[in-house]
Amino acid sequence: MNYKNIQSLLSTSQNKLSRWISYFGLGIGVLLLLCSMQMFVNIKHLLKENNPRKNGFDFISITKVITNENMGKDNSFKEDEIIDLKAQPTIEDVAPLIANQYRVKGSAGNIIPFSTDLFLESINNDFIDSVPPAFRWHEGQTDIPIIFSSDFLELYNVFAPSQDLPQLSDKTISSINIVIECYGPQGLQKFRGNVVGLTERINSILVPKSFMDWSNKYFSGVTSVNPSRVFIKTRDANNPDLLTYVQQKNYHLNKDKTKFGRIKKLLQSIISGLGLFGVLVILLALMLFSFYLQLMIAKSKDNLQLLLTLGYSPNWLSKTMASTWIPVYIGVVLVSILLVFVLQFAFVHFLFAEQGDLSYSLHWTVLLVALLLLFLSIYSNYRMVKKELYKIG
Amino acid sequence: MQINLKEIVPSYFERNSVTNSEIWGKTISFDEGSHIHIVAPSGSGKTSLIHFIYGLRKDYSGTLSYDDKNIANFSLDLFSSFRQTSISIVFQDMRLFADQNVRQNIEIKRQLAPYHPPEKIEEMANRLGIGNKLARITNSCSYGEKQRIAIIRSLMQPFKFLLLDEPFSNLDDNNRAKAMELIAEECAARKASMIFVDLKELDFFAGQRILRL
C-alpha cells in the first residue's frame, strides 16, 4: 500500500493559495521564534560577564529610607527585622554591616600628608567578592588588613590632584601604610592598616569581623551592634516579590547594583515578546493548514468514506496523508534554521567580533526547539486528519 | 470464523412485524465454509442486514458478533483489519470510484491485502466479459459492467465470508452464470462462505440453506 494509489482520490490541488500561505506563515513564525531564542541566549551570555554576581547570586545593600519623620531616630535594623528578611523566600542569606562604635582617625603617615576621620565596617567573608588570604586578624595583632572600596579609591583619585596629593593605582594603594588611630576611654591606640584588596561590591572600608568585634568591645564596651545596613544575597535582584517586600518595609535598595540585571530583564522581555509573537504566528499557520486539510477532506469525503468502507484503516490513512507533508515541513524548518544561522553570523561578525565571546554557531536549545516544532507540526496534522477520518468513517 | 446474530431487529421495524422472519429477532449463526442464501422481497431489510454484518450501520437491537466479539464495540481500525482479510462485500449500489478507471478501481482493493497477482485482474475481467474495458473511466460504464467490476474487486482479497447484496440485478442470465461460477470458485479456493441476498431463489443454491427474511 502506498500513498500514490490513493493520492488521485484526494482533492490535494484545491486551495493551493492557503496551503502556500500556511507554509510561508509557518516559516516566518519558526524564524521569529528561533531568532528570539538565539538572541535571548546571546544577551544572557553578553551581560553575564558585566554582572557583579558571585555563583549566580546578586548581593545588594539595603538601608532604611531616611525621611524627615525618622531623621535622628534609630534607623538601624533590629534582630527581628533581620530574621524577617532571612525568612523571605527570595532572599538566600542576610549579612549585617557592623560599623565601629568609637572614633577612628586615619592618616597616611609621612608619605602622603593626609589625615581624616574614618569609619570602618565588617561583614561576613561570604559576602565579599574576593577575600585575600591576608584578610584575617587576631587579638594582639597591630596590623589591620583592609579591603577598600574601588569607588572610594576612584573618589580619592578625583580630588587628590587639587589637594596636592599623589594619585594611587590599585597596586600602589596596597603598599601604603595607613595609620589608624582608635580612641576609647583608655585613650588612643594606633594600628597599621594595610589595603589587602579592593571590592567592587561594598562601598565601605572593610576590616576583619574579629577586629570589629574586639575593637567595639574594647573601645566602647559594646558587645552587640544593630547594623544600619545589611547585605542580602538573592538569586534575582529583579524579582517582583523582593522589590514589593522592600517597598512595603520602606527599605532602600541599591538599584545601581542591579543595573545589568534590569537591562537584561528589559531586553529579554522584548525578545520574549517577539518569541511569543513567533509562537502565535506558528499557531495561526498550523491552524490555516489544518483548515486546508479539513477542506481537502471535506471535498474528498465520498472517496475517503469508500476507502474506509473497503478496509483502508483510518490510522494508516492519517499516517500516510500526514507524512506527505513531512518533506515540506522539513524544508520550511531547515530554511528557517539557515536564516537564523545567517543572522547569528552577521550579529556576531559585525557587532561582537572583537570581543570574541559569542559563538557563531546556534545554541543547542534553538536546534532542539526547531526539531520539536517539526514534530509538533507533523503530529498535529496526523491528529487532525485522524479525527476527521473518524468523523466520516 | 463464525458470524452470530442474536435477536437482531432493525430499530425502524416493529418487533411484532418480524415474527415470520427466519432471521430478524432470531438467534442464528453463519459458519465458515457454508453458503447461505437469503431471499426476501423489497423493503424487508436485505441491504440493512448486509450493512449490519459488514459493520456499516448500527441502528439495530440485539447482538451481532464475529466469533464471540460483539461488533458494536469495534473501532474503525479493527473493522478495517476484518475488511482487509476476513470479510469482503459486493454492494447493491456497487460503490465504485467514479472518476477512476476500471483497473484502478480493482487495483485499489487488491493492493490493500494482495491475494492475487495483478495479472489476475485481466483474467477475471476477460472471464466476465469486461476485459476490454479496463482502461475505461468507471463513470462511463453501464450498470451491468459496474456490477462485474464490483464483483471482481471483492475477489481480490483474502476472505472468510463474502457478502453479496443483489450482485446480479443488472446482469443477463449468461453473465449471471459466469459471475456465479467465478464467485463459487474463489470461495472454494478460500474455503469461504458466501451470504447471498436476493429478491428470489437462485438455482445455484438448490438444496442448500435458504433463509427467508
CSV table of N, CA, C and O in Angstrom, one decimal, chain A residues 7-75:
chain,number,residue,atom,x,y,z
A,7,GLN,N,-3.6,9.0,-3.8
A,7,GLN,CA,-3.5,10.5,-4.0
A,7,GLN,C,-4.5,11.0,-5.0
A,7,GLN,O,-5.0,12.1,-4.7
A,8,SER,N,-4.7,10.3,-6.1
A,8,SER,CA,-5.6,10.8,-7.1
A,8,SER,C,-7.1,10.9,-6.6
A,8,SER,O,-7.9,11.5,-7.2
A,9,LEU,N,-7.3,10.2,-5.4
A,9,LEU,CA,-8.7,10.3,-4.9
A,9,LEU,C,-8.9,11.5,-3.9
A,9,LEU,O,-10.0,11.7,-3.5
A,10,LEU,N,-7.8,12.2,-3.6
A,10,LEU,CA,-7.9,13.3,-2.7
A,10,LEU,C,-7.8,14.6,-3.5
A,10,LEU,O,-7.0,14.7,-4.4
A,11,SER,N,-8.6,15.6,-3.1
A,11,SER,CA,-8.5,16.9,-3.8
A,11,SER,C,-7.4,17.7,-3.3
A,11,SER,O,-7.6,18.8,-2.6
A,12,THR,N,-6.1,17.3,-3.5
A,12,THR,CA,-5.0,18.0,-2.9
A,12,THR,C,-4.7,19.3,-3.7
A,12,THR,O,-4.0,20.1,-3.2
A,13,SER,N,-5.1,19.3,-4.9
A,13,SER,CA,-4.8,20.5,-5.7
A,13,SER,C,-5.7,21.7,-5.4
A,13,SER,O,-5.4,22.8,-5.9
A,14,GLN,N,-6.7,21.5,-4.6
A,14,GLN,CA,-7.6,22.6,-4.2
A,14,GLN,C,-6.9,23.5,-3.3
A,14,GLN,O,-6.1,23.1,-2.5
A,15,ASN,N,-7.3,24.8,-3.3
A,15,ASN,CA,-6.9,25.7,-2.3
A,15,ASN,C,-5.4,25.9,-2.2
A,15,ASN,O,-4.8,25.9,-1.1
A,16,LYS,N,-4.7,25.9,-3.3
A,16,LYS,CA,-3.2,25.9,-3.3
A,16,LYS,C,-2.7,27.2,-2.5
A,16,LYS,O,-1.8,27.1,-1.8
A,17,LEU,N,-3.5,28.3,-2.7
A,17,LEU,CA,-3.0,29.6,-2.1
A,17,LEU,C,-2.9,29.5,-0.6
A,17,LEU,O,-1.9,29.8,0.0
A,18,SER,N,-4.0,28.9,0.0
A,18,SER,CA,-4.0,28.9,1.5
A,18,SER,C,-2.9,27.9,2.0
A,18,SER,O,-2.3,28.1,3.0
A,19,ARG,N,-2.6,26.9,1.2
A,19,ARG,CA,-1.6,26.0,1.6
A,19,ARG,C,-0.2,26.7,1.5
A,19,ARG,O,0.6,26.6,2.5
A,20,TRP,N,0.0,27.5,0.5
A,20,TRP,CA,1.3,28.2,0.4
A,20,TRP,C,1.4,29.3,1.4
A,20,TRP,O,2.5,29.5,2.0
A,21,ILE,N,0.3,29.9,1.7
A,21,ILE,CA,0.3,31.0,2.8
A,21,ILE,C,0.7,30.3,4.1
A,21,ILE,O,1.4,30.9,4.9
A,22,SER,N,0.1,29.1,4.4
A,22,SER,CA,0.4,28.5,5.6
A,22,SER,C,1.9,28.1,5.7
A,22,SER,O,2.5,28.2,6.8
A,23,TYR,N,2.4,27.6,4.6
A,23,TYR,CA,3.9,27.3,4.6
A,23,TYR,C,4.7,28.5,5.0
A,23,TYR,O,5.6,28.5,5.8
A,24,PHE,N,4.3,29.6,4.3
A,24,PHE,CA,5.1,30.9,4.5
A,24,PHE,C,4.9,31.4,5.9
A,24,PHE,O,5.9,31.7,6.6
A,25,GLY,N,3.7,31.3,6.4
A,25,GLY,CA,3.5,31.7,7.8
A,25,GLY,C,4.2,30.9,8.8
A,25,GLY,O,4.8,31.4,9.7
A,26,LEU,N,4.2,29.6,8.6
A,26,LEU,CA,5.0,28.7,9.5
A,26,LEU,C,6.5,29.1,9.4
A,26,LEU,O,7.1,29.2,10.5
A,27,GLY,N,7.0,29.3,8.2
A,27,GLY,CA,8.4,29.7,8.1
A,27,GLY,C,8.7,31.0,8.9
A,27,GLY,O,9.7,31.0,9.6
A,28,ILE,N,7.8,32.0,8.8
A,28,ILE,CA,8.0,33.3,9.5
A,28,ILE,C,8.0,33.0,11.0
A,28,ILE,O,8.8,33.5,11.7
A,29,GLY,N,7.0,32.3,11.4
A,29,GLY,CA,6.8,32.0,12.8
A,29,GLY,C,8.0,31.3,13.4
A,29,GLY,O,8.6,31.7,14.5
A,30,VAL,N,8.5,30.2,12.7
A,30,VAL,CA,9.6,29.5,13.2
A,30,VAL,C,10.9,30.4,13.2
A,30,VAL,O,11.6,30.4,14.2
A,31,LEU,N,11.0,31.2,12.2
A,31,LEU,CA,12.2,32.1,12.1
A,31,LEU,C,12.1,33.1,13.3
A,31,LEU,O,13.2,33.2,14.0
A,32,LEU,N,11.0,33.7,13.6
A,32,LEU,CA,10.9,34.6,14.7
A,32,LEU,C,11.2,33.9,16.0
A,32,LEU,O,12.0,34.5,16.8
A,33,LEU,N,10.6,32.7,16.2
A,33,LEU,CA,10.8,32.0,17.5
A,33,LEU,C,12.3,31.6,17.7
A,33,LEU,O,12.9,31.9,18.7
A,34,LEU,N,12.9,31.0,16.7
A,34,LEU,CA,14.2,30.6,16.8
A,34,LEU,C,15.2,31.8,16.9
A,34,LEU,O,16.1,31.7,17.7
A,35,CYS,N,14.9,32.8,16.2
A,35,CYS,CA,15.7,34.0,16.2
A,35,CYS,C,15.7,34.6,17.6
A,35,CYS,O,16.8,35.0,18.2
A,36,SER,N,14.5,34.8,18.2
A,36,SER,CA,14.4,35.4,19.5
A,36,SER,C,15.1,34.5,20.6
A,36,SER,O,15.7,35.0,21.5
A,37,MET,N,15.0,33.2,20.4
A,37,MET,CA,15.6,32.3,21.3
A,37,MET,C,17.1,32.4,21.3
A,37,MET,O,17.8,32.5,22.3
A,38,GLN,N,17.7,32.5,20.1
A,38,GLN,CA,19.1,32.7,20.0
A,38,GLN,C,19.5,34.1,20.6
A,38,GLN,O,20.5,34.1,21.3
A,39,MET,N,18.7,35.1,20.3
A,39,MET,CA,19.1,36.4,20.9
A,39,MET,C,19.0,36.4,22.4
A,39,MET,O,19.8,37.0,23.1
A,40,PHE,N,18.0,35.7,22.9
A,40,PHE,CA,17.9,35.5,24.4
A,40,PHE,C,19.2,34.9,25.0
A,40,PHE,O,19.7,35.4,26.0
A,41,VAL,N,19.7,33.9,24.3
A,41,VAL,CA,20.9,33.2,24.8
A,41,VAL,C,22.1,34.2,24.6
A,41,VAL,O,22.9,34.3,25.5
A,42,ASN,N,22.1,34.9,23.5
A,42,ASN,CA,23.2,35.9,23.3
A,42,ASN,C,23.3,36.9,24.4
A,42,ASN,O,24.3,37.2,24.9
A,43,ILE,N,22.1,37.5,24.7
A,43,ILE,CA,22.1,38.6,25.7
A,43,ILE,C,22.4,38.1,27.1
A,43,ILE,O,23.2,38.7,27.8
A,44,LYS,N,22.0,36.9,27.4
A,44,LYS,CA,22.3,36.3,28.6
A,44,LYS,C,23.8,36.1,28.7
A,44,LYS,O,24.4,36.5,29.8
A,45,HIS,N,24.4,35.7,27.7
A,45,HIS,CA,25.8,35.5,27.6
A,45,HIS,C,26.6,36.8,27.7
A,45,HIS,O,27.6,36.9,28.4
A,46,LEU,N,26.2,37.8,26.9
A,46,LEU,CA,26.9,39.0,26.9
A,46,LEU,C,26.9,39.8,28.2
A,46,LEU,O,27.8,40.4,28.6
A,47,LEU,N,25.7,39.7,28.9
A,47,LEU,CA,25.6,40.5,30.1
A,47,LEU,C,26.1,39.8,31.4
A,47,LEU,O,26.2,40.3,32.4
A,48,LYS,N,26.4,38.5,31.2
A,48,LYS,CA,26.8,37.7,32.3
A,48,LYS,C,28.1,38.2,32.9
A,48,LYS,O,28.3,38.4,34.1
A,49,GLU,N,29.1,38.6,32.0
A,49,GLU,CA,30.4,39.0,32.5
A,49,GLU,C,30.4,40.3,33.1
A,49,GLU,O,31.3,40.6,33.9
A,50,ASN,N,29.5,41.2,32.8
A,50,ASN,CA,29.5,42.5,33.4
A,50,ASN,C,28.6,42.5,34.7
A,50,ASN,O,28.6,43.6,35.4
A,51,ASN,N,28.0,41.5,35.0
A,51,ASN,CA,27.1,41.4,36.1
A,51,ASN,C,27.9,41.1,37.4
A,51,ASN,O,28.6,40.1,37.5
A,52,PRO,N,27.8,42.0,38.4
A,52,PRO,CA,28.6,41.7,39.6
A,52,PRO,C,28.0,40.6,40.5
A,52,PRO,O,27.5,40.8,41.6
A,53,ARG,N,27.9,39.4,39.9
A,53,ARG,CA,27.3,38.3,40.6
A,53,ARG,C,28.4,37.4,41.1
A,53,ARG,O,29.4,37.3,40.5
A,54,LYS,N,28.1,36.6,42.1
A,54,LYS,CA,29.0,35.6,42.6
A,54,LYS,C,28.2,34.3,42.7
A,54,LYS,O,27.2,34.2,43.3
A,55,ASN,N,28.7,33.3,41.9
A,55,ASN,CA,28.0,32.0,41.9
A,55,ASN,C,26.5,32.1,41.6
A,55,ASN,O,25.7,31.4,42.1
A,56,GLY,N,26.2,33.0,40.7
A,56,GLY,CA,24.8,33.2,40.3
A,56,GLY,C,23.9,33.9,41.2
A,56,GLY,O,22.7,34.0,41.1
A,57,PHE,N,24.5,34.6,42.2
A,57,PHE,CA,23.7,35.4,43.2
A,57,PHE,C,24.0,36.9,43.0
A,57,PHE,O,25.0,37.3,42.5
A,58,ASP,N,22.9,37.7,43.4
A,58,ASP,CA,23.1,39.1,43.4
A,58,ASP,C,23.3,39.5,44.9
A,58,ASP,O,22.6,38.9,45.8
A,59,PHE,N,24.2,40.4,45.2
A,59,PHE,CA,24.4,40.9,46.5
A,59,PHE,C,24.1,42.4,46.5
A,59,PHE,O,24.7,43.2,45.8
A,60,ILE,N,23.1,42.7,47.4
A,60,ILE,CA,22.6,44.1,47.3
A,60,ILE,C,22.6,44.6,48.7
A,60,ILE,O,22.2,43.9,49.7
A,61,SER,N,22.9,45.9,48.9
A,61,SER,CA,22.8,46.5,50.2
A,61,SER,C,21.4,47.2,50.4
A,61,SER,O,20.8,47.7,49.5
A,62,ILE,N,21.0,47.0,51.6
A,62,ILE,CA,19.7,47.5,52.0
A,62,ILE,C,19.8,48.5,53.2
A,62,ILE,O,20.5,48.1,54.2
A,63,THR,N,19.2,49.6,53.1
A,63,THR,CA,19.2,50.5,54.3
A,63,THR,C,17.8,51.0,54.5
A,63,THR,O,16.9,50.8,53.6
A,64,LYS,N,17.6,51.6,55.6
A,64,LYS,CA,16.2,52.2,55.8
A,64,LYS,C,16.2,53.5,55.2
A,64,LYS,O,17.2,54.3,55.3
A,65,VAL,N,15.0,53.9,54.6
A,65,VAL,CA,14.9,55.2,54.0
A,65,VAL,C,14.8,56.2,55.1
A,65,VAL,O,14.0,56.1,56.0
A,66,ILE,N,15.7,57.2,54.9
A,66,ILE,CA,15.7,58.3,55.9
A,66,ILE,C,14.8,59.4,55.4
A,66,ILE,O,14.9,59.9,54.3
A,67,THR,N,13.8,59.7,56.2
A,67,THR,CA,12.8,60.7,55.9
A,67,THR,C,12.9,61.8,57.0
A,67,THR,O,13.5,61.7,58.0
A,68,ASN,N,12.1,62.9,56.7
A,68,ASN,CA,12.1,64.0,57.7
A,68,ASN,C,11.5,63.5,59.0
A,68,ASN,O,11.8,64.0,60.1
A,69,GLU,N,10.6,62.5,58.9
A,69,GLU,CA,10.0,62.0,60.1
A,69,GLU,C,10.9,61.2,61.0
A,69,GLU,O,10.9,61.3,62.2
A,70,ASN,N,11.7,60.3,60.3
A,70,ASN,CA,12.5,59.4,61.2
A,70,ASN,C,13.9,59.9,61.3
A,70,ASN,O,14.8,59.2,61.9
A,71,MET,N,14.2,61.1,60.8
A,71,MET,CA,15.6,61.6,61.0
A,71,MET,C,15.9,61.7,62.4
A,71,MET,O,15.1,62.2,63.2
A,72,GLY,N,17.1,61.3,62.8
A,72,GLY,CA,17.5,61.5,64.2
A,72,GLY,C,17.1,60.3,65.1
A,72,GLY,O,17.5,60.2,66.2
A,73,LYS,N,16.2,59.5,64.5
A,73,LYS,CA,15.8,58.3,65.3
A,73,LYS,C,16.7,57.2,65.0
A,73,LYS,O,17.6,57.3,64.1
A,74,ASP,N,16.5,56.1,65.7
A,74,ASP,CA,17.3,54.9,65.5
A,74,ASP,C,16.9,54.2,64.2
A,74,ASP,O,15.8,53.6,64.2
A,75,ASN,N,17.7,54.3,63.1
A,75,ASN,CA,17.3,53.7,61.9
A,75,ASN,C,18.1,52.4,61.6
A,75,ASN,O,18.2,52.0,60.4
